[in-house]
Amino acid sequence: MKRINMSLMAVANAAIMTLSAFAVAAASPAASREKEPEVRWEILPPETTAGRCVQRLTVTGIDSVAKLCFNQLPRTLSMASEGDTVTELLAGYYAITSPKFASGADKAVFDVEIDLPVRSVAEAPESFHAITPGGRIIQAKLVRQDILDASASDPKWTKWRLSADSLYRLNERISAGRQPGPFDIVPSFKSVKVGKGKFKEGSPLKSRIIEHSNPEYYRLTLTPEGALIEGASPAAVRMAERTLRRRLLEPNGGEIPSAVIEDYPDYPHRGVMIDIARNFQTPATMRRLAELLADYRLNRLHFHITDDEAWRLEIPGLPELTEVGARRGYTLDEKDFLKQIFAGDGNPDSREGTANGYFTRREFISFLQHCDSLGIAVIPEVESPGHARAAVKAMEARLRNTGDDTYRLIIPGDTSRYTSAQLYHDNLMNPAAPGTYRFIEKVVDEIAQMYREAGVPLPGIHLGGDEVPDGAWDGSPEAVALADSLGVSGRHGLHGVYVRKVADMMRRKGIPLYGWQDIYTGYDDTHHRQVAPATGGVNCWVTRLDPAKNVAIKGLKGGYPVILSNVNYFYLDMLYSPDPQERGLYWGGFVDELKAFSGYPDSICPPQPGAPGRIIGVQGQLFAETIRDAAMMHRLIFPKVLGLAERGWNGTPTYSEADFNIEADFNILVGEKEIPRLEREGMEWHLRMPGITERGGKILMNSPYPSAEIRYTTDGTVPDATSTLYRSPFTRKDGMKEIRAVLVKEGNVSGAAMLP
């Protein structure tokens, strides 16, 4: 992708300050006296811009501004007016300088051309802050054009968006399911035999351990006299107790029919990856999320705590990892903290939002104990050798501040030129640097000690291993010499050297290694014999039906335990649908709860008899580029994760054996039972949209859920919970503009469907 040419000289001429001056100015009480500018954002109509995507920023209160900074998903930006300059401080972090700021006027207008259209709210600019002539950081108020109007300026997006008529046809299909009964939950039970009488909360409850080949098997016998839980392990008994209390009794008023329930999962690994590196979530938020995941019998949390954009776990002996790597703000040299990316207010010490923060050692230990009590094993991820920018910058700060190069991750004189998937050019650990392996071993040992102090088994550590870009280490004489000495070549060969060395280290420590599919793809049997035995699981995020190109099949044949983590079924950060009002990405398609529900493992990766590896489960990934608070995280997870939970527990359909409308039955179960439960639990969740169509001269609307309301407008405005209630078809009248409708359920309002 073409990138902006940075002109730091232009930035310097406009308003460069030293970090020491910044620190003093940021703490000065005088900063509160600066006038807060306001930024109004809009997309100009394409007919006025020759079809180009141009966003207009109208800034008032500019007398306090020398430079205007903001975040936007990485784009190539250019200014329409001569004299105005936009500089890319880092991929996705921009600064505008202009003579207009010193003109004495109160208002300035900046037209910024973007190489890609703004198709959703997640792609619009945000986190505006100004640098004053005196070097202070002040916040800027942001007022946005309605995203529906903004996205309407892109005809490609209009064609791509689900039409109101297609939503109507989808809702016709998925709203035809049966109403759920007391034993219909997600994930569904393997077997339920209903008896006579009722089991009531408070009745005697006994449990015992029995023998079974599946360690998570349990049998739950409910009678009017009491309940008996028979489980293959203490963990299975605890899961059955939680299921009885949280999923059966609480939603049904403490009373359910007598029954015998037999249940067990088809896969031992039923996981969710949560990224708190790119945008931070607090320990309290994560503890609450873990409780909800446990309710759906998910049992693995792949905890993505490090990446290019931040390091979120305190490591004793390496304080720079969090002092530098967990703080983001306005800086030009990153000596004391990282440049702002995705979100923030320019202040590295702000506790508002998701830019800054980390888990202390004590908080992490407590979190491990909490998850263990829920039956969830936490697999922390320490991204390496790529996706390591935060660690690299932190260890460079350590060298500057202490002179200690023990854990240095790069080698001076490396002239390699590369661009990572996230458009960074400085995010790699060097596999020829001794400090790289000392660093990884130090971090692994400290994490292992935290698990020991928590009294919790360490299931393994995920070392990432993904997305090392072309050109990596080509300009490092030491890396080239290492490759030559070992008879390997280039980026891939050196990546394999790193993976094998780390696998050997983990094997010696008795800690299973986890990684992304890159740790085995493209390597030979010699590599597999060394790495596969040390591996606890490999996440395959892309597979193809063609067996010759199916990465999961390659893993099975190499002897690896494979976790199906496919982007087109299980990436929770993908948009639910092509709706500009929603947050999320769409490079891997659109994923909702029904798409996840359709991710049958045997279809994604057909069984391979005789292969030494095996499919150990499924996992959903929530990368956090577009997340700005806990509520956004929850809406991307729920109810999408319910389809994943079903497929992890039941690899083949069991919910609707009596009919063929499995998708509709699942949708009604989600909408009429699980969503109300999420609302009672205080969770945010995503709501599907209504459909609109015109048939026989009448406007018809429909809902995916029987209990939801449809509210609509006919004047082109966005409807809300107080708009006109749809009751029956009506005739389009003269003067009606675009018809828009939203769904209202459990107090939540969906995105708007639009009928032109």
XYZ file of C-alpha atoms in Angstrom, residues 311 313-325 391 394-395 398 404 406-409 435 438-444 446:
32
model
C 2.734 -4.489 26.413
C 1.663 -7.300 31.786
C 4.109 -6.287 34.506
C 7.312 -8.358 34.295
C 9.610 -8.140 37.344
C 13.084 -6.991 36.389
C 11.898 -5.420 33.133
C 9.925 -2.364 34.282
C 10.365 -0.636 30.918
C 7.883 -3.055 29.353
C 5.036 -1.308 31.127
C 6.605 2.073 31.873
C 7.187 2.574 28.149
C 5.185 -0.169 26.447
C 8.896 -4.766 23.411
C 10.895 -0.748 25.701
C 14.197 -2.600 25.594
C 16.194 0.160 28.986
C 22.090 -2.769 30.045
C 21.180 -7.986 28.133
C 17.697 -8.070 26.701
C 18.223 -5.966 23.605
C 16.058 -7.292 20.767
C 19.160 -10.723 23.815
C 17.373 -14.080 26.954
C 14.316 -11.823 26.802
C 11.897 -14.606 25.862
C 13.275 -16.906 28.544
C 13.072 -14.146 31.166
C 9.437 -13.385 30.290
C 8.488 -17.076 30.161
C 8.366 -14.784 35.174
